[in-house]
Amino acid sequence: MTNTTNIQYLSMLERFTLFSDFFMHAVFSHSRKAVQLLARIVTGKKDLIVVEWGLEVKKGFPFFRNDRYDLFIIDQYGNVYNIEIENTLQSIGKRAFHNLSVLVAQGLKSGQKHKKLQEIFLTRKDFLKQNEPFYNYQWREDRSRQKLKTGGHIRIVNGQYQGKDALGKLMHDFHCTNPDDMFYDELREAVSYFKKEPEGVNTMCEIMREFERKSKNEGRREGRAEGRAEGRAEGRAQERQKAKKRTEAIMRNLREEGMSYERIARITNQSLSKVKLFFKTQQTA
């Protein structure tokens, strides 16, 4: 890895928060204490004990689409929680219903009783723009509003909530780029490891390098497969289009992390004029 690449990765790392996808995955994979703190606050269950957890857990069925679950948790009673860290508000309702359906179908063995399932979306922005700490959704009859006891519960946590309670402090910590500014020791320790400790910093740089390498390799494989199926010329055109879309996605993510147009241009190997034109087009679209 070149010094220039190292500097780019370190610059990105400084701007990461717990809303940054693979940084969040690294932090919560590393610290059970951080996972338990998060689970207790967003569920409101102060005595919840995390018995098992996993990041990017895949669930699904043969011949059907497999879905990736951000933070999959099982508590001391066997209840299941899935926590999704979201930077977008698109299709949350449909995704939550789908996730619960897959978890129900996969989680029950013959003769087992239904377990409680909670699907939690922790969103960077306020979902309903009502400044509430969270929004709860359950199944109810339209007229009487009587609850249907399904065991399934959807909760959307407001990432912009700034109350002085436990959730407000948690959301403050999720937006922090500097771990020294965090309220909770569990999060401060876990984030500091990846932002300040040499071993953790090297691990994050390696994760970013591997992510970049896989993106390039996937692009090459997709291009080769499509070239054989649809002709070389069309395959190359589609490969270029997909590469363009991947570059644009990376540019948007870097901009969300607060990077300047100049730095984005250097990291993505684009001209500054192209970067500026892209974001100008995004604003007017």
CSV table of C-alpha atoms in Angstrom, one decimal:
chain,number,residue,atom,x,y,z
A,1,MET,CA,0.0,0.0,0.0
A,2,THR,CA,1.5,3.4,-1.0
A,3,ASN,CA,1.9,6.3,1.3
A,4,THR,CA,-0.6,8.3,-0.7
A,5,THR,CA,-3.2,5.5,-0.3
A,6,ASN,CA,-2.5,5.3,3.4
A,7,ILE,CA,-3.1,9.0,3.8
A,8,GLN,CA,-6.3,8.8,1.9
A,9,TYR,CA,-7.6,5.9,4.1
A,10,LEU,CA,-6.5,7.7,7.3
A,11,SER,CA,-8.3,10.8,6.2
A,12,MET,CA,-11.5,8.8,5.5
A,13,LEU,CA,-11.1,7.0,8.9
A,14,GLU,CA,-11.0,10.4,10.7
A,15,ARG,CA,-14.4,11.3,9.3
A,16,PHE,CA,-16.1,7.9,10.0
A,17,THR,CA,-19.0,7.7,12.4
A,18,LEU,CA,-21.1,4.8,13.6
A,19,PHE,CA,-23.4,5.6,10.7
A,20,SER,CA,-20.6,4.7,8.3
A,21,ASP,CA,-21.3,1.2,7.1
A,22,PHE,CA,-18.2,-0.9,7.3
A,23,PHE,CA,-16.8,1.2,10.2
A,24,MET,CA,-19.9,0.4,12.2
A,25,HIS,CA,-19.6,-3.3,11.3
A,26,ALA,CA,-16.0,-3.4,12.5
A,27,VAL,CA,-16.8,-1.6,15.8
A,28,PHE,CA,-19.7,-3.8,16.8
A,29,SER,CA,-17.9,-7.0,15.7
A,30,HIS,CA,-15.1,-6.1,18.0
A,31,SER,CA,-17.1,-5.3,21.2
A,32,ARG,CA,-19.8,-7.3,22.9
A,33,LYS,CA,-20.2,-4.5,25.5
A,34,ALA,CA,-21.0,-1.9,22.7
A,35,VAL,CA,-23.5,-4.3,21.2
A,36,GLN,CA,-25.3,-4.8,24.5
A,37,LEU,CA,-25.3,-1.1,25.3
A,38,LEU,CA,-26.9,-0.4,21.9
A,39,ALA,CA,-29.5,-3.2,22.2
A,40,ARG,CA,-30.6,-2.2,25.7
A,41,ILE,CA,-31.1,1.4,24.7
A,42,VAL,CA,-32.9,1.0,21.4
A,43,THR,CA,-35.2,-1.8,22.7
A,44,GLY,CA,-35.8,-0.1,26.1
A,45,LYS,CA,-34.9,-3.4,27.8
A,46,LYS,CA,-32.4,-2.5,30.5
A,47,ASP,CA,-31.8,-6.1,31.6
A,48,LEU,CA,-31.3,-7.5,28.1
A,49,ILE,CA,-28.3,-9.8,27.9
A,50,VAL,CA,-26.8,-10.4,24.5
A,51,VAL,CA,-26.1,-14.2,24.2
A,52,GLU,CA,-25.3,-14.3,20.6
A,53,TRP,CA,-24.7,-11.7,17.9
A,54,GLY,CA,-23.4,-11.4,14.4
A,55,LEU,CA,-22.8,-8.7,11.7
A,56,GLU,CA,-23.9,-9.0,8.1
A,57,VAL,CA,-25.7,-12.3,8.9
A,58,LYS,CA,-27.3,-13.8,5.7
A,59,LYS,CA,-30.8,-15.3,5.9
A,60,GLY,CA,-32.8,-16.8,3.1
A,61,PHE,CA,-33.9,-19.9,1.3
A,62,PRO,CA,-32.5,-22.0,-1.5
A,63,PHE,CA,-33.4,-20.6,-5.0
A,64,PHE,CA,-34.6,-17.3,-3.3
A,65,ARG,CA,-32.9,-14.1,-2.5
A,66,ASN,CA,-30.6,-14.1,0.5
A,67,ASP,CA,-30.8,-10.9,2.7
A,68,ARG,CA,-28.0,-9.4,4.8
A,69,TYR,CA,-28.9,-8.4,8.3
A,70,ASP,CA,-26.7,-5.6,9.8
A,71,LEU,CA,-26.7,-6.6,13.5
A,72,PHE,CA,-28.4,-9.8,14.4
A,73,ILE,CA,-28.9,-10.4,18.2
A,74,ILE,CA,-30.4,-13.2,20.3
A,75,ASP,CA,-31.1,-12.4,24.0
A,76,GLN,CA,-31.1,-14.6,27.1
A,77,TYR,CA,-34.7,-15.7,26.4
A,78,GLY,CA,-34.2,-16.6,22.8
A,79,ASN,CA,-35.9,-13.5,21.5
A,80,VAL,CA,-34.5,-12.2,18.2
A,81,TYR,CA,-33.6,-8.6,17.3
A,82,ASN,CA,-32.3,-7.2,14.0
A,83,ILE,CA,-30.8,-3.7,14.1
A,84,GLU,CA,-30.3,-2.0,10.7
A,85,ILE,CA,-28.2,1.2,10.6
A,86,GLU,CA,-29.7,3.3,7.9
A,87,ASN,CA,-28.5,6.4,6.0
A,88,THR,CA,-31.6,6.3,3.7
A,89,LEU,CA,-35.3,6.3,4.4
A,90,GLN,CA,-36.4,4.5,1.2
A,91,SER,CA,-38.7,1.4,1.4
A,92,ILE,CA,-38.2,0.9,5.2
A,93,GLY,CA,-41.7,-0.4,5.7
A,94,LYS,CA,-41.4,-3.1,3.0
A,95,ARG,CA,-37.9,-4.1,4.1
A,96,ALA,CA,-38.9,-4.4,7.7
A,97,PHE,CA,-41.9,-6.6,6.9
A,98,HIS,CA,-39.8,-8.8,4.6
A,99,ASN,CA,-37.0,-9.1,7.2
A,100,LEU,CA,-39.5,-10.2,9.9
A,101,SER,CA,-41.1,-12.7,7.5
A,102,VAL,CA,-37.7,-14.4,6.8
A,103,LEU,CA,-36.7,-14.4,10.4
A,104,VAL,CA,-40.0,-16.1,11.4
A,105,ALA,CA,-39.8,-18.7,8.7
A,106,GLN,CA,-36.1,-19.5,9.4
A,107,GLY,CA,-36.2,-19.2,13.2
A,108,LEU,CA,-38.9,-21.8,14.1
A,109,LYS,CA,-38.2,-25.5,14.4
A,110,SER,CA,-40.9,-28.1,14.5
A,111,GLY,CA,-42.9,-28.0,17.7
A,112,GLN,CA,-41.2,-24.7,18.9
A,113,LYS,CA,-43.2,-21.8,20.2
A,114,HIS,CA,-43.1,-18.5,18.5
A,115,LYS,CA,-40.4,-16.1,19.7
A,116,LYS,CA,-40.7,-12.4,19.9
A,117,LEU,CA,-39.0,-10.7,17.0
A,118,GLN,CA,-38.1,-7.0,16.8
A,119,GLU,CA,-36.9,-5.3,13.6
A,120,ILE,CA,-35.2,-2.0,14.4
A,121,PHE,CA,-34.1,0.6,11.9
A,122,LEU,CA,-31.8,3.2,13.4
A,123,THR,CA,-32.0,6.0,10.8
A,124,ARG,CA,-29.6,8.9,10.4
A,125,LYS,CA,-32.5,11.2,9.7
A,126,ASP,CA,-35.9,11.6,11.5
A,127,PHE,CA,-38.3,9.2,9.7
A,128,LEU,CA,-41.5,11.1,10.4
A,129,LYS,CA,-40.0,14.5,11.1
A,130,GLN,CA,-41.9,14.7,14.4
A,131,ASN,CA,-38.8,14.9,16.7
A,132,GLU,CA,-39.9,11.8,18.6
A,133,PRO,CA,-37.1,9.4,19.9
A,134,PHE,CA,-38.6,6.5,18.0
A,135,TYR,CA,-41.7,5.3,16.1
A,136,ASN,CA,-43.3,2.0,16.9
A,137,TYR,CA,-45.3,-0.1,14.5
A,138,GLN,CA,-47.5,-3.1,15.3
A,139,TRP,CA,-50.4,-4.9,13.6
A,140,ARG,CA,-53.8,-3.4,14.6
A,141,GLU,CA,-57.4,-3.7,13.5
A,142,ASP,CA,-58.4,-0.7,11.5
A,143,ARG,CA,-61.5,0.4,13.3
A,144,SER,CA,-61.1,-0.8,16.9
A,145,ARG,CA,-57.3,-0.3,16.9
A,146,GLN,CA,-57.1,-3.6,18.8
A,147,LYS,CA,-53.6,-5.2,18.6
A,148,LEU,CA,-53.1,-8.5,16.7
A,149,LYS,CA,-50.6,-10.5,18.8
A,150,THR,CA,-48.1,-11.6,16.2
A,151,GLY,CA,-44.9,-11.4,18.3
A,152,GLY,CA,-43.5,-9.1,15.6
A,153,HIS,CA,-42.6,-5.5,16.3
A,154,ILE,CA,-41.0,-2.8,14.1
A,155,ARG,CA,-39.3,0.2,15.7
A,156,ILE,CA,-37.7,3.1,13.8
A,157,VAL,CA,-35.2,5.0,15.9
A,158,ASN,CA,-34.7,8.7,15.2
A,159,GLY,CA,-31.0,9.3,14.6
A,160,GLN,CA,-31.5,13.1,14.9
A,161,TYR,CA,-33.0,12.9,18.3
A,162,GLN,CA,-31.1,15.2,20.8
A,163,GLY,CA,-32.8,14.5,24.1
A,164,LYS,CA,-30.9,14.4,27.4
A,165,ASP,CA,-31.9,10.8,28.1
A,166,ALA,CA,-30.0,7.6,27.2
A,167,LEU,CA,-31.2,7.5,23.6
A,168,GLY,CA,-30.2,11.2,23.1
A,169,LYS,CA,-26.7,10.5,24.4
A,170,LEU,CA,-26.5,7.3,22.2
A,171,MET,CA,-27.5,9.3,19.1
A,172,HIS,CA,-24.9,12.0,20.0
A,173,ASP,CA,-22.2,9.3,20.1
A,174,PHE,CA,-23.3,7.8,16.8
A,175,HIS,CA,-22.6,11.1,15.1
A,176,CYS,CA,-19.2,11.7,16.7
A,177,THR,CA,-16.1,11.5,14.6
A,178,ASN,CA,-13.9,11.9,17.7
A,179,PRO,CA,-14.3,9.1,20.3
A,180,ASP,CA,-13.2,11.5,23.1
A,181,ASP,CA,-16.4,13.4,22.6
A,182,MET,CA,-18.6,10.3,23.3
A,183,PHE,CA,-20.7,9.9,26.4
A,184,TYR,CA,-20.6,6.1,26.7
A,185,ASP,CA,-17.4,4.3,27.7
A,186,GLU,CA,-18.4,1.2,25.8
A,187,LEU,CA,-18.6,3.0,22.5
A,188,ARG,CA,-15.6,5.3,23.3
A,189,GLU,CA,-13.3,2.3,23.9
A,190,ALA,CA,-14.5,0.4,20.8
A,191,VAL,CA,-14.3,3.4,18.5
A,192,SER,CA,-10.9,4.5,19.9
A,193,TYR,CA,-9.4,1.1,19.1
A,194,PHE,CA,-10.1,1.6,15.4
A,195,LYS,CA,-9.3,5.3,15.3
A,196,LYS,CA,-6.3,5.6,17.6
A,197,GLU,CA,-4.7,2.2,18.3
A,198,PRO,CA,-2.1,1.2,15.7
A,199,GLU,CA,-3.5,-2.3,15.4
A,200,GLY,CA,-7.1,-1.1,15.0
A,201,VAL,CA,-6.1,1.6,12.5
A,202,ASN,CA,-4.2,-0.9,10.4
A,203,THR,CA,-7.2,-3.3,10.5
A,204,MET,CA,-9.5,-0.5,9.2
A,205,CYS,CA,-7.1,0.4,6.5
A,206,GLU,CA,-6.9,-3.2,5.4
A,207,ILE,CA,-10.7,-3.4,5.4
A,208,MET,CA,-10.9,-0.4,3.1
A,209,ARG,CA,-8.2,-1.8,0.8
A,210,GLU,CA,-10.0,-5.1,0.6
A,211,PHE,CA,-13.3,-3.4,-0.1
A,212,GLU,CA,-11.7,-1.5,-2.9
A,213,ARG,CA,-10.0,-4.6,-4.3
A,214,LYS,CA,-13.2,-6.7,-4.3
A,215,SER,CA,-15.2,-3.9,-6.0
A,216,LYS,CA,-12.6,-3.9,-8.8
A,217,ASN,CA,-12.6,-7.7,-9.1
A,218,GLU,CA,-16.4,-7.9,-9.1
A,219,GLY,CA,-16.5,-5.4,-11.9
A,220,ARG,CA,-14.1,-7.5,-14.0
A,221,ARG,CA,-16.0,-10.7,-13.4
A,222,GLU,CA,-19.3,-9.1,-14.2
A,223,GLY,CA,-17.9,-7.7,-17.4
A,224,ARG,CA,-16.4,-11.1,-18.5
A,225,ALA,CA,-19.7,-13.0,-17.8
A,226,GLU,CA,-21.8,-10.5,-19.6
A,227,GLY,CA,-19.4,-10.3,-22.5
A,228,ARG,CA,-19.7,-14.0,-23.1
A,229,ALA,CA,-23.5,-14.0,-22.9
A,230,GLU,CA,-24.3,-10.9,-24.9
A,231,GLY,CA,-21.3,-10.2,-27.0
A,232,ARG,CA,-18.0,-8.5,-26.2
A,233,ALA,CA,-19.0,-5.0,-27.3
A,234,GLU,CA,-22.2,-5.0,-25.2
A,235,GLY,CA,-20.4,-6.5,-22.3
A,236,ARG,CA,-17.7,-3.8,-22.3
A,237,ALA,CA,-20.4,-1.1,-22.5
A,238,GLN,CA,-22.3,-2.6,-19.5
A,239,GLU,CA,-19.1,-3.0,-17.5
A,240,ARG,CA,-18.3,0.7,-18.0
A,241,GLN,CA,-21.8,1.6,-17.0
A,242,LYS,CA,-21.6,-0.5,-13.8
A,243,ALA,CA,-18.1,0.9,-13.0
A,244,LYS,CA,-19.5,4.4,-13.4
A,245,LYS,CA,-22.4,3.6,-11.0
A,246,ARG,CA,-20.0,2.2,-8.5
A,247,THR,CA,-17.8,5.2,-8.7
A,248,GLU,CA,-20.8,7.5,-8.3
A,249,ALA,CA,-21.9,5.6,-5.2
A,250,ILE,CA,-18.4,5.9,-3.7
A,251,MET,CA,-18.4,9.6,-4.5
A,252,ARG,CA,-21.8,10.1,-2.7
A,253,ASN,CA,-20.6,8.2,0.4
A,254,LEU,CA,-17.4,10.2,0.6
A,255,ARG,CA,-19.3,13.5,0.3
A,256,GLU,CA,-21.6,12.3,3.1
A,257,GLU,CA,-18.5,11.9,5.2
A,258,GLY,CA,-17.7,15.6,4.6
A,259,MET,CA,-14.9,15.2,2.1
A,260,SER,CA,-14.1,18.1,-0.3
A,261,TYR,CA,-14.5,17.8,-4.1
A,262,GLU,CA,-10.7,17.9,-4.5
A,263,ARG,CA,-10.1,14.9,-2.2
A,264,ILE,CA,-13.0,12.9,-3.8
A,265,ALA,CA,-11.4,13.5,-7.2
A,266,ARG,CA,-8.1,12.2,-6.0
A,267,ILE,CA,-9.5,9.1,-4.3
A,268,THR,CA,-11.8,8.1,-7.2
A,269,ASN,CA,-9.2,9.1,-9.9
A,270,GLN,CA,-11.7,11.5,-11.5
A,271,SER,CA,-11.1,15.0,-12.8
A,272,LEU,CA,-12.2,17.8,-10.4
A,273,SER,CA,-14.6,19.2,-13.1
A,274,LYS,CA,-16.3,15.8,-13.4
A,275,VAL,CA,-16.8,15.5,-9.7
A,276,LYS,CA,-18.3,19.0,-9.4
A,277,LEU,CA,-20.5,18.4,-12.4
A,278,PHE,CA,-21.8,15.2,-10.9
A,279,PHE,CA,-22.8,16.8,-7.6
A,280,LYS,CA,-24.3,19.8,-9.4
A,281,THR,CA,-26.5,17.4,-11.5
A,282,GLN,CA,-27.5,15.5,-8.3
A,283,GLN,CA,-28.7,18.8,-6.7
A,284,THR,CA,-30.9,19.7,-9.7
A,285,ALA,CA,-32.3,16.2,-10.4
